[in-house]
Tab-separated table of C-alpha atoms and ligand atoms in Angstrom:
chain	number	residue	atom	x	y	z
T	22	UNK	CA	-51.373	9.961	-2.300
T	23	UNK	CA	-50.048	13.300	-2.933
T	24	UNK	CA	-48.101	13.126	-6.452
T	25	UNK	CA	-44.971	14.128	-5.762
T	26	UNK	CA	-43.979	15.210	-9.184
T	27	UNK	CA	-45.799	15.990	-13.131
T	28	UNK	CA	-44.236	15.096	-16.121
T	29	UNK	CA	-44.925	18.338	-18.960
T	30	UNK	CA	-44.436	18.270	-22.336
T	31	UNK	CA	-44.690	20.602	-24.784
T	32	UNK	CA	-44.967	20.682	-28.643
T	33	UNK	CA	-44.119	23.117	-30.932
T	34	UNK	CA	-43.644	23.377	-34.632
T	35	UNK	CA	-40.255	23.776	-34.560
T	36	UNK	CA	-39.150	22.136	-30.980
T	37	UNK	CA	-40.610	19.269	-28.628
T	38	UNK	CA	-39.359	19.595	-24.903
T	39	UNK	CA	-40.223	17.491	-21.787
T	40	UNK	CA	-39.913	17.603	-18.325
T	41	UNK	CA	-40.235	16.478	-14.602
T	42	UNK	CA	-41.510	19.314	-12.552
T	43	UNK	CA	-41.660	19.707	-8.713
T	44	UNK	CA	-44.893	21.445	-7.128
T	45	UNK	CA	-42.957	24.263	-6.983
T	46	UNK	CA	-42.331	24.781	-10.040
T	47	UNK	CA	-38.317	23.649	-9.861
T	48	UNK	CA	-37.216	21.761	-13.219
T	49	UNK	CA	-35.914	18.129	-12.113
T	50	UNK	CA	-35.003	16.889	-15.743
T	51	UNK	CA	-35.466	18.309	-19.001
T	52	UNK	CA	-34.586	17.544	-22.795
T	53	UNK	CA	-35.546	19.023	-25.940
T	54	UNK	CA	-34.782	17.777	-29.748
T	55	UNK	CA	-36.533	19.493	-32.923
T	56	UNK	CA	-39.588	18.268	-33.539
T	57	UNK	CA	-38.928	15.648	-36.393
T	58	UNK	CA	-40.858	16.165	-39.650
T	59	UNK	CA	-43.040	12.886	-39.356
T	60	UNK	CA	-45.514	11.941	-42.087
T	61	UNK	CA	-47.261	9.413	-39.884
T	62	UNK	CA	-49.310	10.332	-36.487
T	63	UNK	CA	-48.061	7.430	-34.377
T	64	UNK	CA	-44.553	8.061	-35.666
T	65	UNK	CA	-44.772	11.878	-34.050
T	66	UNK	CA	-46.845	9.892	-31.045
T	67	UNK	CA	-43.770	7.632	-30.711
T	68	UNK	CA	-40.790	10.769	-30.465
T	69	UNK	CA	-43.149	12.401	-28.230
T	70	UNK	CA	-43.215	8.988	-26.358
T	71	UNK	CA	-39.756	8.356	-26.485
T	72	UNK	CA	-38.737	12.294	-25.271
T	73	UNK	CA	-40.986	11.702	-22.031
T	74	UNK	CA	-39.707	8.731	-20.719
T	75	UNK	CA	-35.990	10.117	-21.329
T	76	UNK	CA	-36.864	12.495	-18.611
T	77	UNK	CA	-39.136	10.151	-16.984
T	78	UNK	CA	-35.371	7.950	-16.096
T	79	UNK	CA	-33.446	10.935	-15.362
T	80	UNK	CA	-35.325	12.583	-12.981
T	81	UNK	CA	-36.213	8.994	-11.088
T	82	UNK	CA	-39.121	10.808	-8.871
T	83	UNK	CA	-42.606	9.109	-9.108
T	84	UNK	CA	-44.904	11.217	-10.945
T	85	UNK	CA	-48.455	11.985	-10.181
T	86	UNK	CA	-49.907	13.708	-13.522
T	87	UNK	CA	-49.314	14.800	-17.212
T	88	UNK	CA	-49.429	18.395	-18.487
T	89	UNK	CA	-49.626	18.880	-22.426
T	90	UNK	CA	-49.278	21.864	-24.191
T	91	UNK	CA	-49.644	21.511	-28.316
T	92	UNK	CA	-49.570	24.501	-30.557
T	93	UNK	CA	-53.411	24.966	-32.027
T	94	UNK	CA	-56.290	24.697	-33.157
T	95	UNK	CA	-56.887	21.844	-30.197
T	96	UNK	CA	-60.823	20.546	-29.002
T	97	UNK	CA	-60.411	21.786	-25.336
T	98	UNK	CA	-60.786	20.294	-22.499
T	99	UNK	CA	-61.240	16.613	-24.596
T	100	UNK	CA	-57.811	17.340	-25.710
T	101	UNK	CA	-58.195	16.582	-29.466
T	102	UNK	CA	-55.229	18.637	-31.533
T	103	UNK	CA	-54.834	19.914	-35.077
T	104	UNK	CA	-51.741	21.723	-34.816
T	105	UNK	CA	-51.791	24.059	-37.670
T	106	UNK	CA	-47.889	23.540	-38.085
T	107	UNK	CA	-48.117	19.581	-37.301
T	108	UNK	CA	-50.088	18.057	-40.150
T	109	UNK	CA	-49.657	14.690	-39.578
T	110	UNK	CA	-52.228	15.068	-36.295
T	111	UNK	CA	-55.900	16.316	-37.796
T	112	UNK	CA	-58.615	15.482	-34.936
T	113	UNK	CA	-56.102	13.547	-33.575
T	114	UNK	CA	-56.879	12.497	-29.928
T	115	UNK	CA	-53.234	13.524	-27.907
T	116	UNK	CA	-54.761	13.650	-24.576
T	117	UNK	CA	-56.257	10.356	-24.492
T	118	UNK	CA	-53.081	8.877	-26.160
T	119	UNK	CA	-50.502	9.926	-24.008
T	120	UNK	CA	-52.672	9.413	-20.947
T	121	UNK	CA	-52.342	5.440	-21.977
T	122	UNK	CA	-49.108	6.007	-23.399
T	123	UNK	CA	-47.523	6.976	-20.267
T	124	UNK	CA	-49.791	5.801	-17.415
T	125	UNK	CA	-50.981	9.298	-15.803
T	126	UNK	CA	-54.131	11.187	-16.252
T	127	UNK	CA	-53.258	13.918	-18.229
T	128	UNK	CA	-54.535	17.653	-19.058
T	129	UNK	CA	-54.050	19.007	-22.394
T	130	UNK	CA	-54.233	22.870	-23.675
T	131	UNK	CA	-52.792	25.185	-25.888
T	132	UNK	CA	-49.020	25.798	-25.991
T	133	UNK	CA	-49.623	29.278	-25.194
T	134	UNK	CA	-51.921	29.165	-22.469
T	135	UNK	CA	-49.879	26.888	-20.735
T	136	UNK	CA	-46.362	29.290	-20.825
T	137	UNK	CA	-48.972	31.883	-19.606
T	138	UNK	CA	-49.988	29.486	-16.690
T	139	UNK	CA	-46.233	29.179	-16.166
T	140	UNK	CA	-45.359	32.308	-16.040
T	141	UNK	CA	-48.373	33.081	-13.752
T	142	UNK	CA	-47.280	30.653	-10.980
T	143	UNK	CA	-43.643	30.366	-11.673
T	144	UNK	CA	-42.220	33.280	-13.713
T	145	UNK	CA	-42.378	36.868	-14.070
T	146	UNK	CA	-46.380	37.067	-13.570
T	147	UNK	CA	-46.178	35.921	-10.235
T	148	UNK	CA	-48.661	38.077	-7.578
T	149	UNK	CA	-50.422	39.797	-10.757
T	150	UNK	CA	-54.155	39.277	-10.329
T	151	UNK	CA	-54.576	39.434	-13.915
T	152	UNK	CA	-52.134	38.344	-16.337
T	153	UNK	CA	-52.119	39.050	-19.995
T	154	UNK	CA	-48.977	36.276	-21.257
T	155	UNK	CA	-47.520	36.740	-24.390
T	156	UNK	CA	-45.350	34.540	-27.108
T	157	UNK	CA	-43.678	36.193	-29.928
T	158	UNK	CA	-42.109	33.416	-31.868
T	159	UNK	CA	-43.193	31.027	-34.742
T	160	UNK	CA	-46.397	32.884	-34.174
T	161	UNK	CA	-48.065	34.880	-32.140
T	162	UNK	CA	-49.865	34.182	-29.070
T	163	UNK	CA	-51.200	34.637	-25.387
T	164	UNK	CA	-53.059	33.193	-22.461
T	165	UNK	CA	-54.876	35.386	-19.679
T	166	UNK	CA	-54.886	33.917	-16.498
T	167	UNK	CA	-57.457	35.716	-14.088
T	168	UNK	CA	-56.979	35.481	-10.265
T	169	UNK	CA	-54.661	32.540	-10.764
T	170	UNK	CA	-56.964	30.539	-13.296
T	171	UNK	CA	-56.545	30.373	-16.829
T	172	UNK	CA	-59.664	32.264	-18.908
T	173	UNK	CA	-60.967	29.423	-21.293
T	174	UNK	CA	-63.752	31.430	-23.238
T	175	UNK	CA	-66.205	29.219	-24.941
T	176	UNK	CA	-64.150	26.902	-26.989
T	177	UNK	CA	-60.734	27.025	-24.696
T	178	UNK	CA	-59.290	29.659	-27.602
T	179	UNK	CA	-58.862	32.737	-25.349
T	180	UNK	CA	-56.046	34.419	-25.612
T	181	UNK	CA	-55.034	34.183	-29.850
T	182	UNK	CA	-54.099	37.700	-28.933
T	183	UNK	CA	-51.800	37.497	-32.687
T	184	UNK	CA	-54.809	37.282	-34.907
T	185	UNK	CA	-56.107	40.954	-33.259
T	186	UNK	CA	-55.798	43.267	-36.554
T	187	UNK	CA	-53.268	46.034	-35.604
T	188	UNK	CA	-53.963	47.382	-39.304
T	189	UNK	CA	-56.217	47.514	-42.042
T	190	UNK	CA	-54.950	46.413	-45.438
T	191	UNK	CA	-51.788	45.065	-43.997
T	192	UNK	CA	-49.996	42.457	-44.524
T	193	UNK	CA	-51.483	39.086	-45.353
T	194	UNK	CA	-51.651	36.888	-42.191
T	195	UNK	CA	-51.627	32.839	-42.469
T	196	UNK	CA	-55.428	32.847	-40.844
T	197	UNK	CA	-56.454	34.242	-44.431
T	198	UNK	CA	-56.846	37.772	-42.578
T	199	UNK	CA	-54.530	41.191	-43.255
T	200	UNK	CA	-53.172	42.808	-40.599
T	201	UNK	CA	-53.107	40.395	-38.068
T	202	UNK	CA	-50.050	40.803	-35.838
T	203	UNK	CA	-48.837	37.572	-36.473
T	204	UNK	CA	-48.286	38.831	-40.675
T	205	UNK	CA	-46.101	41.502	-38.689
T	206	UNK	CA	-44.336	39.705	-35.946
T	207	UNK	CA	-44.072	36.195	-35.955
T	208	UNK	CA	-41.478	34.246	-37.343
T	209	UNK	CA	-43.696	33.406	-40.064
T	210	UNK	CA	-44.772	37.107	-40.795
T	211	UNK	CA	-41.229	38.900	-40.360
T	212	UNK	CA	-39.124	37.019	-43.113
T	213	UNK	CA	-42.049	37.197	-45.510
T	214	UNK	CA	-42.000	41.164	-45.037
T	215	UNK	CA	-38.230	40.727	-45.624
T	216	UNK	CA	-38.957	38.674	-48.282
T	217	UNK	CA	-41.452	41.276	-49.830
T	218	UNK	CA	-39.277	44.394	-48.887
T	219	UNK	CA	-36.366	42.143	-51.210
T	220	UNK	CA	-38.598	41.790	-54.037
T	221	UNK	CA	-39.168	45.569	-54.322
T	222	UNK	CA	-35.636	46.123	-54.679
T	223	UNK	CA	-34.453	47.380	-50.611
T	224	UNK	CA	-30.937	47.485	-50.164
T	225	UNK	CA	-30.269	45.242	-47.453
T	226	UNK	CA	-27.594	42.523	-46.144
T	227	UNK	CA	-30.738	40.112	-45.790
T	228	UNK	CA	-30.283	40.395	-49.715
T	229	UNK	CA	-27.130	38.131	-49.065
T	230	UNK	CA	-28.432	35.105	-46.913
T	231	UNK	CA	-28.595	31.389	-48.321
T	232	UNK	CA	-32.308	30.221	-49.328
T	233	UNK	CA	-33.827	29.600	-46.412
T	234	UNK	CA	-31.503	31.848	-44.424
T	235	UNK	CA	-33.772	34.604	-43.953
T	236	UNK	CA	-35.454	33.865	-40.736
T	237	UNK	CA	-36.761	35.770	-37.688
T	238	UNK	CA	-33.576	35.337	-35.876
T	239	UNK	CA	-31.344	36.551	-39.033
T	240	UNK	CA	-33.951	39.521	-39.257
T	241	UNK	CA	-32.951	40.644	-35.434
T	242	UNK	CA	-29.446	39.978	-35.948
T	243	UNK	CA	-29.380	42.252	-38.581
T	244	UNK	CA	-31.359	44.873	-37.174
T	245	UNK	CA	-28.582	44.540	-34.477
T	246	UNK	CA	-25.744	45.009	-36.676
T	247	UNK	CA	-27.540	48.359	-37.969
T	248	UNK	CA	-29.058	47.122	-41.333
T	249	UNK	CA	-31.631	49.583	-41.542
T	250	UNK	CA	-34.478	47.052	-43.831
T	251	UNK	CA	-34.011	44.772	-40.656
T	252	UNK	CA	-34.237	47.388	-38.232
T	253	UNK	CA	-37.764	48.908	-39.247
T	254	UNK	CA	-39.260	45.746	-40.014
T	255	UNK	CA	-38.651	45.114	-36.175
T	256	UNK	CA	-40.007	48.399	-35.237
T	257	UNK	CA	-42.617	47.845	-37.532
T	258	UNK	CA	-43.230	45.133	-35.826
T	259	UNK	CA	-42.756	46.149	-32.261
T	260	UNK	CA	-45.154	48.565	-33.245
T	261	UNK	CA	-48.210	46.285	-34.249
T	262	UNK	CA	-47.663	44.509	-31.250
T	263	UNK	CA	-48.177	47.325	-29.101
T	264	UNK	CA	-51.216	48.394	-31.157
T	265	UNK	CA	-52.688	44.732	-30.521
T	266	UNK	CA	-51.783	45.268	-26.970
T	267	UNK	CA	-53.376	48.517	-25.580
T	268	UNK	CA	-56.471	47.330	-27.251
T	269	UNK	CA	-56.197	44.326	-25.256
T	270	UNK	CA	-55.145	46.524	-22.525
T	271	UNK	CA	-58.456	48.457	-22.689
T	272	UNK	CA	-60.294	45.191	-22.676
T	273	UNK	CA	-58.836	43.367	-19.689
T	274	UNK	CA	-57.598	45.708	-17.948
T	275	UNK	CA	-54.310	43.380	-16.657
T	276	UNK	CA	-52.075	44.516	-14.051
T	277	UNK	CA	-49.241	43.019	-15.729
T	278	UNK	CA	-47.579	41.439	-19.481
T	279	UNK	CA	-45.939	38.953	-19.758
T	280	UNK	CA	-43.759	38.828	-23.179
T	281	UNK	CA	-41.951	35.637	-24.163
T	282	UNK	CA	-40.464	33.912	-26.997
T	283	UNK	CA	-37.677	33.983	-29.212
T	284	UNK	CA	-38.141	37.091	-30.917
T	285	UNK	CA	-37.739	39.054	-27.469
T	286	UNK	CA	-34.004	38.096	-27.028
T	287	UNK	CA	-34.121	41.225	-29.624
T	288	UNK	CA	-34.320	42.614	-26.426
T	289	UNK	CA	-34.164	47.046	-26.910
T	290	UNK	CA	-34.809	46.893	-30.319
T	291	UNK	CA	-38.136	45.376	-29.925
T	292	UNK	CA	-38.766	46.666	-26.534
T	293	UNK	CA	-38.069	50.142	-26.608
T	294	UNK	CA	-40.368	51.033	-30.277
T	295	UNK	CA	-43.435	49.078	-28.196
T	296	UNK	CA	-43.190	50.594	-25.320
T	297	UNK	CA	-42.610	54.285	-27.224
T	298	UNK	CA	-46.034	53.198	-29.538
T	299	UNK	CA	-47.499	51.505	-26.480
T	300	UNK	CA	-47.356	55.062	-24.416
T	301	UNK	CA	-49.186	56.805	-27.603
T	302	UNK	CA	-51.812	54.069	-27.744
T	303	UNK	CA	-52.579	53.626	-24.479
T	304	UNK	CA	-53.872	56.477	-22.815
T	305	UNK	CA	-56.772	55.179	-20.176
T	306	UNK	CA	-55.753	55.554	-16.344
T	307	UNK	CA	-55.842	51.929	-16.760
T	308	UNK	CA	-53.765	51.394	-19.283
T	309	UNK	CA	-51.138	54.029	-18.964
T	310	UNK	CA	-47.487	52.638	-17.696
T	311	UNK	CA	-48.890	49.193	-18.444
T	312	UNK	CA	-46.693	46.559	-16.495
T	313	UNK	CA	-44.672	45.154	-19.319
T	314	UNK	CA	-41.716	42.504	-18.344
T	315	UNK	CA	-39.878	39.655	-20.164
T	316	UNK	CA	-40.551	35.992	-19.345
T	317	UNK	CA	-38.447	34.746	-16.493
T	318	UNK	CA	-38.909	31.036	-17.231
T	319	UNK	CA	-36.742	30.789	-20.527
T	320	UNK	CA	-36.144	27.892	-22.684
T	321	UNK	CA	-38.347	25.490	-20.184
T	322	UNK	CA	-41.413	27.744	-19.822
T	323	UNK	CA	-43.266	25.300	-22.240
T	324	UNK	CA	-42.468	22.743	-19.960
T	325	UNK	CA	-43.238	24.643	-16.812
T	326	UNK	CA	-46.058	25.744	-18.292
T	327	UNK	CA	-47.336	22.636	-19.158
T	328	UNK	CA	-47.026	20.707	-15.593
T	329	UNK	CA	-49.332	23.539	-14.154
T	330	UNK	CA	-51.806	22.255	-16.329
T	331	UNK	CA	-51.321	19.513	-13.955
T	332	UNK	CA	-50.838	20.890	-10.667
T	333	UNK	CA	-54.332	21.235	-9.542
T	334	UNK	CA	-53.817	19.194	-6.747
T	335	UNK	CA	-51.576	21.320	-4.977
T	336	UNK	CA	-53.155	24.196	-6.526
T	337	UNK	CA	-57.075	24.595	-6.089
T	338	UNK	CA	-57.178	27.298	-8.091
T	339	UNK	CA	-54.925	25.697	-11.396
T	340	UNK	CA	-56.483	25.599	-14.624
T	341	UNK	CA	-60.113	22.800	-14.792
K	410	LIG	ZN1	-54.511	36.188	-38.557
C-alpha cells in the first residue's frame, strides 16, 4: 500500500516541532512547543510522544512512515542520539523507540541533514545537482545532498560544515577547537563574543540587557538599530562563514547554498559582508558567483526535512 502520508519530527535544543507531510512535500498539520528541560530520558521520550500524536489527530490522514531529525552527535543509520544540547539522551536508542512508540518504521538522522534534504526536494535547492545546505542558528551546520541523495561519509557526520576553522587562534569553539565558525556564528558563539567584547570595556547598548538577555537575536537587533559592537560582531561573523564556505566551495564544487536558520532573518546585514568576503575568497571558475539563496521552507523545514528522511518510497533516490 502506498503510504499516503509521513509523520516528521524534529528536535532541537531549543524547539521540538512535528508534522504530517504529503509526498509532496505540502505541510498537513504542524505544532511546535520548546523543548522542555527534562532530567529523565523517557520524560523527553514522552513530550516527543505526546507532540506527534497532536499532529497525528489533526491532520486525520493515515501515515505510512516516520522521519527523525535530532541535533548530534547521533550513531547513523541505527539511529542512536547523544544530542550534545539534550543531556538527558546519552546512547540513547530514539529510532528504535519512536518506531514502537508510534507504530511506523522510522528513519533517523541529523537535524541538519534532514533541513538540507528538505530544502533539496522541497525548498530553495530544488533542481541543484549538488546542494551544499546550511543552518546558522544554535549552532552551526550543513548537509550536502548529491544528485538528490544525502552524502553520509563514513559515520553519517558529513556536512558539520561549523566546526571548519575559518581562523587560527580564534575564538574558542564548544568542540574544544578555536576558530571554528560555530565560536563566530552560532547562537552559542555570538553572545559569548558579545560577552567578551563587554568584559573589555566596548561601549555598547548590549551593555544594558537583563542577564540572560544577550542572545543571538538581541545581537542582530542591535546591529539593526546601528549599535556598532553588534554590527561587527555580525560582520565578523558573516565573514567566517564565508571563509568556511569557499573552502567548502573549492571542495564540492555545489551549484547552489542553501542558508537557513534564525540568524539569517538578519537578512543584509549578514548577507551582504558574506557575500562581499565570499567574492574575495572565492576566486576558482567554480566557485566564483557561488549560488547563494535563503531557505524557502521556514519555521517547518525541520519538519519537512525530516519526512524526506521518509519518503523513499515515492522517492528512489531519498536518503538509505
Ligand atoms: Zn568546533
Amino acid at each position: 500500500m502506498t503510504p499516503e502520508a509521513v509523520l516528521g519530527i524534529d528536535i532541537g535544543g531549543t524547539k521540538l516541532a512535528a508534522g504530517v507531510v504529503a509526498p509532496d512535500g505540502r505541510v498537513l498539520s504542524f505544532a511546535r512547543e520548546p523543548t522542555p528541560h527534562a532530567a529523565d530520558a523517557e520524560e523527553l521520550l514522552a513530550a516527543v510522544v505526546a507532540l506527534a500524536e497532536r499532529t497525528r489527530r489533526e491532520s486525520a490522514r493515515p501515515l505510512g512512515a516516520l522521519g527523525i531529525g535530532c541535533g548530534g552527535p547521533i550513531a547513523f543509520p541505527e539511529g542512536r542520539v547523544s544530542p550534545m544540547h539534550l543531556p538527558a539522551w546519552r546512547a540513547f536508542p530514539l529510532r528504535a523507540r519512536l518506531a514502537e512508540r508510534l507504530g511506523l518504521p522510522a528513519t533517523l538522522d541529523n537535524d541538519v541533514k534532514a533541513f538540507a534534504l528538505g530544502e533539496a526536494r522541497f525548498g530553495a535547492g530544488r533542481g541543484a545537482r549538488c546542494l551544499l545546505g546550511m543552518v546558522v542558528s544554535t549552532g552551526v551546520g550543513g548537509g550536502i545532498v548529491v544528485d538528490g541523495r544525502l552524502y553520509h561519509g563514513a559515520g553519517g557526520n558529513a556536512g558539520h560544515i561549523g566546526h571548519i576553522v575559518a581562523a587560527r587562534g580564534g575564538p574558542r569553539c564548544f568542540c574544544g577547537a578555536r576558530g571554528c565558525l560555530n565560536a563566530y556564528a552560532s547562537g552559542r558563539g555570538l553572545p559569548a563574543r558579545a560577552r567578551e567584547a563587554l568584559g573589555r570595556g566596548a561601549t555598547s547598548s548590549l551593555a544594558a540587557l537583563p542577564a540572560g538577555g544577550l542572545t543571538a537575536r538581541a545581537i542582530v537587533a542591535a546591529a539593526a538599530a546601528g549599535d556598532p559592537l553588534a554590527g561587527r560582531l555580525l560582520r565578523e561573523a558573516a565573514r567566517a562563514l564565508a571563509r568556511g564556505l569557499a573552502g567548502v566551495a573549492a571542495l564540492l564544487d555545489p551549484d547552489r547554498v542553501v542558508l537557513g536558520g534564525g540568524i539569517t532573518q538578519a537578512g543584509p546585514l549578514l548577507f551582504d559582508p558574506l557575500r562581499a568576503e565570499l567574492r574575495r575568497r572565492a576566486r576558482l571558475a567554480f566557485t566564483r558567483d557561488l549560488d547563494l539563496r535563503p531557505a524557502a521552507l521556514g519555521a517547518e523545514a525541520g519538519v519537512v526535512g525530516a519526512a524526506a528522511l521518509a519518503l523513499p518510497a515515492l522517492m528512489p533516490v531519498a536518503s538509505r
